Amino acid sequence: MTRLLTLNIHGGLGQQLRPLTALVQACDADILCLQECHPAVMQWLQRALPDASGRGWTAAYAPASYLGNAVLGRFPTLRTVQHALTASERTEVRSALDVCFDHPDGPLRVVCTHLDHRSADARMAQWTQLSQHTDAVAGGLLVGDLNALKRDDYDAATLARVAAERAAARWEPPGFALLDALGAAGFVDAMAGHPPSWTSRFQTRIDYVLAAPDCPWRMVGPRTVPAIDRGVTDHNGVMVELQHI
């Protein structure tokens, strides 16, 4: 069984570093997908994480305007590609990291990204760019902080609360265009069929592990990894176990 953890670490430096390391070690993941990651944190974890194989952890990084995406794994890599994602001149440049691991059971492709946090239109534009770069993540997993909501997670009362909080903060109203589009394209949400489990401090779910329709890996045992209450970051993580089909 291969365990994958995705987590927006909100920088990860300073006082966050040691509790972050302890959290990651406790999860005992085989693949880490980190958003808003400082390169120094990636390098620290690459050295600090236990490694029984003797091969060491592989690590790759895709920079962005602020902080980028990092993917670390216990397996060698077949391919690593960085992608810059731009929505418009008014939005910061985001990125995606496309990594294909040489897993003993077969190639394991992971695309880690962090999309715009303010504009649904920007997120859709970034996904359009990413899908063109990556052939819509063919055969792989799309993971990370998508900053987007999924309609099935919210009953009427919860959605009204979210809408009110967003209006007070002068943010866009809740919308579901990105996850609707991914669902229509055949992407499978690891948390589908499970009770909603919030990953942001606003009690919304914006962090995902999604499998492309032709992905040869089954996602089982999805769970949310508490990190906000531990003071590690402002997101909770998402962890899944992967089985080759």
PDB file of C-alpha atoms in Angstrom:
ATOM      1  CA  MET A   1       0.000   0.000   0.000  1.00  0.00           C
ATOM      2  CA  THR A   2       1.317   3.429  -0.951  1.00  0.00           C
ATOM      3  CA  ARG A   3       0.290   6.406   1.184  1.00  0.00           C
ATOM      4  CA  LEU A   4      -0.008   9.926  -0.238  1.00  0.00           C
ATOM      5  CA  LEU A   5      -0.399  13.101   1.824  1.00  0.00           C
ATOM      6  CA  THR A   6      -1.247  16.536   0.432  1.00  0.00           C
ATOM      7  CA  LEU A   7      -0.974  19.619   2.648  1.00  0.00           C
ATOM      8  CA  ASN A   8      -0.759  23.389   2.203  1.00  0.00           C
ATOM      9  CA  ILE A   9       1.976  24.221   4.716  1.00  0.00           C
ATOM     10  CA  HIS A  10       1.699  28.047   4.538  1.00  0.00           C
ATOM     11  CA  GLY A  11       5.453  28.502   4.293  1.00  0.00           C
ATOM     12  CA  GLY A  12       6.556  25.962   6.876  1.00  0.00           C
ATOM     13  CA  LEU A  13       9.530  27.944   8.197  1.00  0.00           C
ATOM     14  CA  GLY A  14      10.305  29.199  11.695  1.00  0.00           C
ATOM     15  CA  GLN A  15       8.231  27.815  14.543  1.00  0.00           C
ATOM     16  CA  GLN A  16       6.202  25.715  12.107  1.00  0.00           C
ATOM     17  CA  LEU A  17       9.130  23.585  10.995  1.00  0.00           C
ATOM     18  CA  ARG A  18       9.472  21.109  13.840  1.00  0.00           C
ATOM     19  CA  PRO A  19       5.736  20.441  14.366  1.00  0.00           C
ATOM     20  CA  LEU A  20       5.398  20.110  10.595  1.00  0.00           C
ATOM     21  CA  THR A  21       8.192  17.545  10.537  1.00  0.00           C
ATOM     22  CA  ALA A  22       6.623  15.627  13.429  1.00  0.00           C
ATOM     23  CA  LEU A  23       3.240  15.631  11.690  1.00  0.00           C
ATOM     24  CA  VAL A  24       4.684  14.353   8.423  1.00  0.00           C
ATOM     25  CA  GLN A  25       6.667  11.652  10.203  1.00  0.00           C
ATOM     26  CA  ALA A  26       3.575  10.514  12.120  1.00  0.00           C
ATOM     27  CA  CYS A  27       1.656  10.127   8.841  1.00  0.00           C
ATOM     28  CA  ASP A  28       4.395   7.844   7.465  1.00  0.00           C
ATOM     29  CA  ALA A  29       3.460   8.804   3.912  1.00  0.00           C
ATOM     30  CA  ASP A  30       5.372   7.540   0.888  1.00  0.00           C
ATOM     31  CA  ILE A  31       4.563  10.616  -1.228  1.00  0.00           C
ATOM     32  CA  LEU A  32       4.240  14.188   0.051  1.00  0.00           C
ATOM     33  CA  CYS A  33       2.578  16.932  -1.984  1.00  0.00           C
ATOM     34  CA  LEU A  34       3.134  20.320  -0.366  1.00  0.00           C
ATOM     35  CA  GLN A  35       1.708  23.681  -1.388  1.00  0.00           C
ATOM     36  CA  GLU A  36       2.910  27.137  -0.295  1.00  0.00           C
ATOM     37  CA  CYS A  37       6.212  25.436   0.424  1.00  0.00           C
ATOM     38  CA  HIS A  38       9.524  27.261   0.833  1.00  0.00           C
ATOM     39  CA  PRO A  39      12.366  25.426  -0.965  1.00  0.00           C
ATOM     40  CA  ALA A  40      14.326  25.271   2.295  1.00  0.00           C
ATOM     41  CA  VAL A  41      11.473  23.325   3.920  1.00  0.00           C
ATOM     42  CA  MET A  42      11.504  20.782   1.103  1.00  0.00           C
ATOM     43  CA  GLN A  43      15.261  20.354   1.530  1.00  0.00           C
ATOM     44  CA  TRP A  44      14.904  20.033   5.316  1.00  0.00           C
ATOM     45  CA  LEU A  45      12.256  17.323   5.006  1.00  0.00           C
ATOM     46  CA  GLN A  46      14.280  15.478   2.380  1.00  0.00           C
ATOM     47  CA  ARG A  47      17.099  15.157   4.928  1.00  0.00           C
ATOM     48  CA  ALA A  48      14.977  14.718   8.067  1.00  0.00           C
ATOM     49  CA  LEU A  49      12.474  12.058   7.016  1.00  0.00           C
ATOM     50  CA  PRO A  50      13.276   8.434   7.863  1.00  0.00           C
ATOM     51  CA  ASP A  51      14.448   6.336   4.936  1.00  0.00           C
ATOM     52  CA  ALA A  52      14.764   2.572   5.299  1.00  0.00           C
ATOM     53  CA  SER A  53      15.414   1.950   1.607  1.00  0.00           C
ATOM     54  CA  GLY A  54      18.835   3.551   1.500  1.00  0.00           C
ATOM     55  CA  ARG A  55      17.899   5.353  -1.715  1.00  0.00           C
ATOM     56  CA  GLY A  56      16.888   8.603  -0.034  1.00  0.00           C
ATOM     57  CA  TRP A  57      13.837  10.729  -0.769  1.00  0.00           C
ATOM     58  CA  THR A  58      13.454  12.254  -4.204  1.00  0.00           C
ATOM     59  CA  ALA A  59      12.280  15.869  -4.246  1.00  0.00           C
ATOM     60  CA  ALA A  60      11.141  18.357  -6.874  1.00  0.00           C
ATOM     61  CA  TYR A  61       9.949  21.950  -6.735  1.00  0.00           C
ATOM     62  CA  ALA A  62       7.869  24.271  -8.924  1.00  0.00           C
ATOM     63  CA  PRO A  63       8.228  27.982  -7.993  1.00  0.00           C
ATOM     64  CA  ALA A  64       5.420  30.549  -8.062  1.00  0.00           C
ATOM     65  CA  SER A  65       5.081  34.269  -7.372  1.00  0.00           C
ATOM     66  CA  TYR A  66       4.945  33.699  -3.622  1.00  0.00           C
ATOM     67  CA  LEU A  67       5.660  30.098  -2.603  1.00  0.00           C
ATOM     68  CA  GLY A  68       5.597  27.045  -4.805  1.00  0.00           C
ATOM     69  CA  ASN A  69       4.713  23.369  -4.847  1.00  0.00           C
ATOM     70  CA  ALA A  70       6.947  20.532  -3.726  1.00  0.00           C
ATOM     71  CA  VAL A  71       6.623  16.777  -4.222  1.00  0.00           C
ATOM     72  CA  LEU A  72       8.744  14.324  -2.245  1.00  0.00           C
ATOM     73  CA  GLY A  73       8.691  10.560  -2.598  1.00  0.00           C
ATOM     74  CA  ARG A  74      10.323   7.342  -1.473  1.00  0.00           C
ATOM     75  CA  PHE A  75      10.579   6.246  -5.132  1.00  0.00           C
ATOM     76  CA  PRO A  76      12.824   7.312  -7.995  1.00  0.00           C
ATOM     77  CA  THR A  77      11.267   9.510 -10.652  1.00  0.00           C
ATOM     78  CA  LEU A  78      10.777   8.840 -14.341  1.00  0.00           C
ATOM     79  CA  ARG A  79       9.870  12.431 -15.196  1.00  0.00           C
ATOM     80  CA  THR A  80       9.475  15.822 -13.504  1.00  0.00           C
ATOM     81  CA  VAL A  81       7.966  18.867 -15.252  1.00  0.00           C
ATOM     82  CA  GLN A  82       7.210  22.343 -13.877  1.00  0.00           C
ATOM     83  CA  HIS A  83       4.351  24.472 -15.189  1.00  0.00           C
ATOM     84  CA  ALA A  84       3.688  28.170 -14.597  1.00  0.00           C
ATOM     85  CA  LEU A  85      -0.030  29.019 -14.412  1.00  0.00           C
ATOM     86  CA  THR A  86      -1.181  32.547 -15.202  1.00  0.00           C
ATOM     87  CA  ALA A  87      -4.790  33.705 -15.204  1.00  0.00           C
ATOM     88  CA  SER A  88      -4.326  37.392 -16.040  1.00  0.00           C
ATOM     89  CA  GLU A  89      -1.963  40.287 -15.452  1.00  0.00           C
ATOM     90  CA  ARG A  90      -3.866  41.055 -12.235  1.00  0.00           C
ATOM     91  CA  THR A  91      -3.327  37.652 -10.606  1.00  0.00           C
ATOM     92  CA  GLU A  92      -0.123  36.209  -9.229  1.00  0.00           C
ATOM     93  CA  VAL A  93       1.592  33.389 -11.064  1.00  0.00           C
ATOM     94  CA  ARG A  94       0.779  29.976  -9.613  1.00  0.00           C
ATOM     95  CA  SER A  95       2.434  26.700 -10.555  1.00  0.00           C
ATOM     96  CA  ALA A  96       1.971  22.976 -10.921  1.00  0.00           C
ATOM     97  CA  LEU A  97       4.452  20.153 -10.546  1.00  0.00           C
ATOM     98  CA  ASP A  98       3.988  17.027 -12.662  1.00  0.00           C
ATOM     99  CA  VAL A  99       5.937  14.070 -11.271  1.00  0.00           C
ATOM    100  CA  CYS A 100       5.890  10.483 -12.517  1.00  0.00           C
ATOM    101  CA  PHE A 101       7.311   8.022  -9.992  1.00  0.00           C
ATOM    102  CA  ASP A 102       8.951   4.750 -10.924  1.00  0.00           C
ATOM    103  CA  HIS A 103       6.779   2.738  -8.547  1.00  0.00           C
ATOM    104  CA  PRO A 104       7.348  -1.030  -8.286  1.00  0.00           C
ATOM    105  CA  ASP A 105       3.723  -1.647  -9.334  1.00  0.00           C
ATOM    106  CA  GLY A 106       3.866   0.690 -12.332  1.00  0.00           C
ATOM    107  CA  PRO A 107       4.251   4.384 -13.152  1.00  0.00           C
ATOM    108  CA  LEU A 108       2.541   6.634 -10.622  1.00  0.00           C
ATOM    109  CA  ARG A 109       1.802  10.143 -11.900  1.00  0.00           C
ATOM    110  CA  VAL A 110       1.056  12.966  -9.460  1.00  0.00           C
ATOM    111  CA  VAL A 111       0.255  16.562 -10.451  1.00  0.00           C
ATOM    112  CA  CYS A 112       0.450  18.900  -7.454  1.00  0.00           C
ATOM    113  CA  THR A 113      -0.942  22.424  -7.708  1.00  0.00           C
ATOM    114  CA  HIS A 114      -2.235  25.444  -5.796  1.00  0.00           C
ATOM    115  CA  LEU A 115      -4.831  27.536  -7.612  1.00  0.00           C
ATOM    116  CA  ASP A 116      -5.944  31.147  -7.174  1.00  0.00           C
ATOM    117  CA  HIS A 117      -7.667  31.883  -3.860  1.00  0.00           C
ATOM    118  CA  ARG A 118      -9.877  34.827  -4.870  1.00  0.00           C
ATOM    119  CA  SER A 119     -11.365  34.286  -8.312  1.00  0.00           C
ATOM    120  CA  ALA A 120     -13.334  31.388  -9.744  1.00  0.00           C
ATOM    121  CA  ASP A 121     -12.584  32.680 -13.229  1.00  0.00           C
ATOM    122  CA  ALA A 122      -8.855  32.656 -12.467  1.00  0.00           C
ATOM    123  CA  ARG A 123      -9.044  29.078 -11.156  1.00  0.00           C
ATOM    124  CA  MET A 124     -10.851  27.926 -14.273  1.00  0.00           C
ATOM    125  CA  ALA A 125      -8.267  29.673 -16.478  1.00  0.00           C
ATOM    126  CA  GLN A 126      -5.433  28.036 -14.530  1.00  0.00           C
ATOM    127  CA  TRP A 127      -7.060  24.613 -14.804  1.00  0.00           C
ATOM    128  CA  THR A 128      -7.505  25.112 -18.537  1.00  0.00           C
ATOM    129  CA  GLN A 129      -3.796  25.894 -18.861  1.00  0.00           C
ATOM    130  CA  LEU A 130      -2.818  22.985 -16.670  1.00  0.00           C
ATOM    131  CA  SER A 131      -5.011  20.498 -18.519  1.00  0.00           C
ATOM    132  CA  GLN A 132      -3.440  21.574 -21.799  1.00  0.00           C
ATOM    133  CA  HIS A 133       0.078  21.186 -20.396  1.00  0.00           C
ATOM    134  CA  THR A 134      -0.611  17.806 -18.821  1.00  0.00           C
ATOM    135  CA  ASP A 135      -3.178  16.329 -21.227  1.00  0.00           C
ATOM    136  CA  ALA A 136      -5.742  16.687 -18.434  1.00  0.00           C
ATOM    137  CA  VAL A 137      -3.513  14.754 -16.017  1.00  0.00           C
ATOM    138  CA  ALA A 138      -3.967  11.629 -18.119  1.00  0.00           C
ATOM    139  CA  GLY A 139      -3.508   8.456 -16.079  1.00  0.00           C
ATOM    140  CA  GLY A 140      -2.634  10.345 -12.922  1.00  0.00           C
ATOM    141  CA  LEU A 141      -3.734  12.078  -9.749  1.00  0.00           C
ATOM    142  CA  LEU A 142      -4.537  15.769  -9.388  1.00  0.00           C
ATOM    143  CA  VAL A 143      -3.772  16.861  -5.825  1.00  0.00           C
ATOM    144  CA  GLY A 144      -3.446  20.029  -3.808  1.00  0.00           C
ATOM    145  CA  ASP A 145      -5.131  23.195  -2.652  1.00  0.00           C
ATOM    146  CA  LEU A 146      -7.600  24.010  -5.416  1.00  0.00           C
ATOM    147  CA  ASN A 147      -9.252  26.816  -3.425  1.00  0.00           C
ATOM    148  CA  ALA A 148     -12.573  25.572  -4.801  1.00  0.00           C
ATOM    149  CA  LEU A 149     -15.736  24.141  -3.272  1.00  0.00           C
ATOM    150  CA  LYS A 150     -17.664  21.006  -4.143  1.00  0.00           C
ATOM    151  CA  ARG A 151     -21.449  21.281  -4.155  1.00  0.00           C
ATOM    152  CA  ASP A 152     -22.095  17.924  -2.422  1.00  0.00           C
ATOM    153  CA  ASP A 153     -20.203  19.027   0.712  1.00  0.00           C
ATOM    154  CA  TYR A 154     -22.730  21.663   1.804  1.00  0.00           C
ATOM    155  CA  ASP A 155     -26.300  21.580   2.988  1.00  0.00           C
ATOM    156  CA  ALA A 156     -28.388  24.745   2.756  1.00  0.00           C
ATOM    157  CA  ALA A 157     -27.560  26.000   6.248  1.00  0.00           C
ATOM    158  CA  THR A 158     -23.826  25.447   5.868  1.00  0.00           C
ATOM    159  CA  LEU A 159     -23.799  27.082   2.469  1.00  0.00           C
ATOM    160  CA  ALA A 160     -25.646  30.109   3.858  1.00  0.00           C
ATOM    161  CA  ARG A 161     -23.011  30.448   6.593  1.00  0.00           C
ATOM    162  CA  VAL A 162     -20.185  30.207   4.075  1.00  0.00           C
ATOM    163  CA  ALA A 163     -21.850  32.788   1.831  1.00  0.00           C
ATOM    164  CA  ALA A 164     -22.327  35.214   4.733  1.00  0.00           C
ATOM    165  CA  GLU A 165     -18.719  34.867   5.876  1.00  0.00           C
ATOM    166  CA  ARG A 166     -17.458  35.446   2.358  1.00  0.00           C
ATOM    167  CA  ALA A 167     -19.672  38.505   1.896  1.00  0.00           C
ATOM    168  CA  ALA A 168     -18.387  39.975   5.169  1.00  0.00           C
ATOM    169  CA  ALA A 169     -14.795  39.437   3.998  1.00  0.00           C
ATOM    170  CA  ARG A 170     -15.625  40.871   0.535  1.00  0.00           C
ATOM    171  CA  TRP A 171     -14.776  37.590  -1.158  1.00  0.00           C
ATOM    172  CA  GLU A 172     -16.598  36.080  -4.093  1.00  0.00           C
ATOM    173  CA  PRO A 173     -19.781  34.116  -3.265  1.00  0.00           C
ATOM    174  CA  PRO A 174     -19.448  30.341  -3.048  1.00  0.00           C
ATOM    175  CA  GLY A 175     -19.391  28.634  -6.427  1.00  0.00           C
ATOM    176  CA  PHE A 176     -18.737  25.165  -7.735  1.00  0.00           C
ATOM    177  CA  ALA A 177     -17.654  25.621 -11.349  1.00  0.00           C
ATOM    178  CA  LEU A 178     -14.209  24.023 -11.073  1.00  0.00           C
ATOM    179  CA  LEU A 179     -15.262  20.878  -9.217  1.00  0.00           C
ATOM    180  CA  ASP A 180     -18.339  20.580 -11.442  1.00  0.00           C
ATOM    181  CA  ALA A 181     -16.042  20.698 -14.485  1.00  0.00           C
ATOM    182  CA  LEU A 182     -13.656  18.136 -13.036  1.00  0.00           C
ATOM    183  CA  GLY A 183     -16.544  15.834 -12.164  1.00  0.00           C
ATOM    184  CA  ALA A 184     -17.989  16.183 -15.658  1.00  0.00           C
ATOM    185  CA  ALA A 185     -14.565  15.283 -17.050  1.00  0.00           C
ATOM    186  CA  GLY A 186     -14.622  12.028 -15.066  1.00  0.00           C
ATOM    187  CA  PHE A 187     -12.284  12.879 -12.205  1.00  0.00           C
ATOM    188  CA  VAL A 188     -12.952  10.832  -9.066  1.00  0.00           C
ATOM    189  CA  ASP A 189     -12.816  12.551  -5.678  1.00  0.00           C
ATOM    190  CA  ALA A 190     -11.096  10.438  -3.020  1.00  0.00           C
ATOM    191  CA  MET A 191     -13.613  11.719  -0.457  1.00  0.00           C
ATOM    192  CA  ALA A 192     -16.685  10.934  -2.573  1.00  0.00           C
ATOM    193  CA  GLY A 193     -19.259   9.129  -0.462  1.00  0.00           C
ATOM    194  CA  HIS A 194     -17.647  10.208   2.806  1.00  0.00           C
ATOM    195  CA  PRO A 195     -19.040  12.845   5.187  1.00  0.00           C
ATOM    196  CA  PRO A 196     -17.633  16.332   4.523  1.00  0.00           C
ATOM    197  CA  SER A 197     -14.369  16.937   6.361  1.00  0.00           C
ATOM    198  CA  TRP A 198     -13.161  20.519   6.325  1.00  0.00           C
ATOM    199  CA  THR A 199      -9.602  21.377   5.342  1.00  0.00           C
ATOM    200  CA  SER A 200      -9.566  25.184   5.719  1.00  0.00           C
ATOM    201  CA  ARG A 201      -9.851  27.368   8.790  1.00  0.00           C
ATOM    202  CA  PHE A 202     -13.167  28.643   7.389  1.00  0.00           C
ATOM    203  CA  GLN A 203     -14.682  25.154   7.686  1.00  0.00           C
ATOM    204  CA  THR A 204     -14.713  24.535   3.960  1.00  0.00           C
ATOM    205  CA  ARG A 205     -13.077  21.792   1.942  1.00  0.00           C
ATOM    206  CA  ILE A 206     -10.628  23.171  -0.610  1.00  0.00           C
ATOM    207  CA  ASP A 207      -7.881  20.502  -0.593  1.00  0.00           C
ATOM    208  CA  TYR A 208      -8.338  17.417  -2.761  1.00  0.00           C
ATOM    209  CA  VAL A 209      -6.973  14.184  -4.129  1.00  0.00           C
ATOM    210  CA  LEU A 210      -8.644  13.478  -7.478  1.00  0.00           C
ATOM    211  CA  ALA A 211      -7.990  10.605  -9.871  1.00  0.00           C
ATOM    212  CA  ALA A 212      -8.223  11.102 -13.631  1.00  0.00           C
ATOM    213  CA  PRO A 213     -10.737   8.796 -15.356  1.00  0.00           C
ATOM    214  CA  ASP A 214      -7.997   6.546 -16.735  1.00  0.00           C
ATOM    215  CA  CYS A 215      -5.894   6.460 -13.556  1.00  0.00           C
ATOM    216  CA  PRO A 216      -4.699   2.891 -12.813  1.00  0.00           C
ATOM    217  CA  TRP A 217      -4.584   3.556  -9.063  1.00  0.00           C
ATOM    218  CA  ARG A 218      -7.495   3.020  -6.673  1.00  0.00           C
ATOM    219  CA  MET A 219      -7.818   5.461  -3.745  1.00  0.00           C
ATOM    220  CA  VAL A 220      -8.851   3.854  -0.455  1.00  0.00           C
ATOM    221  CA  GLY A 221      -9.049   4.908   3.186  1.00  0.00           C
ATOM    222  CA  PRO A 222      -9.167   8.682   2.599  1.00  0.00           C
ATOM    223  CA  ARG A 223      -8.916  10.781   5.726  1.00  0.00           C
ATOM    224  CA  THR A 224      -8.299  14.323   6.839  1.00  0.00           C
ATOM    225  CA  VAL A 225      -5.072  14.921   8.758  1.00  0.00           C
ATOM    226  CA  PRO A 226      -5.560  17.545  11.516  1.00  0.00           C
ATOM    227  CA  ALA A 227      -2.924  20.248  11.242  1.00  0.00           C
ATOM    228  CA  ILE A 228      -4.722  23.514  12.033  1.00  0.00           C
ATOM    229  CA  ASP A 229      -5.347  22.717  15.713  1.00  0.00           C
ATOM    230  CA  ARG A 230      -1.696  21.674  16.082  1.00  0.00           C
ATOM    231  CA  GLY A 231      -0.519  25.071  14.897  1.00  0.00           C
ATOM    232  CA  VAL A 232       1.312  23.556  11.940  1.00  0.00           C
ATOM    233  CA  THR A 233      -0.461  25.479   9.167  1.00  0.00           C
ATOM    234  CA  ASP A 234      -3.833  26.996   8.246  1.00  0.00           C
ATOM    235  CA  HIS A 235      -5.009  23.876   6.392  1.00  0.00           C
ATOM    236  CA  ASN A 236      -5.707  20.288   7.286  1.00  0.00           C
ATOM    237  CA  GLY A 237      -4.134  17.641   5.098  1.00  0.00           C
ATOM    238  CA  VAL A 238      -5.713  14.906   3.020  1.00  0.00           C
ATOM    239  CA  MET A 239      -4.244  11.413   3.021  1.00  0.00           C
ATOM    240  CA  VAL A 240      -5.144   8.429   0.854  1.00  0.00           C
ATOM    241  CA  GLU A 241      -3.817   4.943   0.292  1.00  0.00           C
ATOM    242  CA  LEU A 242      -3.209   3.890  -3.301  1.00  0.00           C
ATOM    243  CA  GLN A 243      -3.614   0.435  -4.787  1.00  0.00           C
ATOM    244  CA  HIS A 244      -2.614  -0.392  -8.337  1.00  0.00           C
ATOM    245  CA  ILE A 245      -5.539  -1.769 -10.316  1.00  0.00           C
TER     246      ILE A 245
END
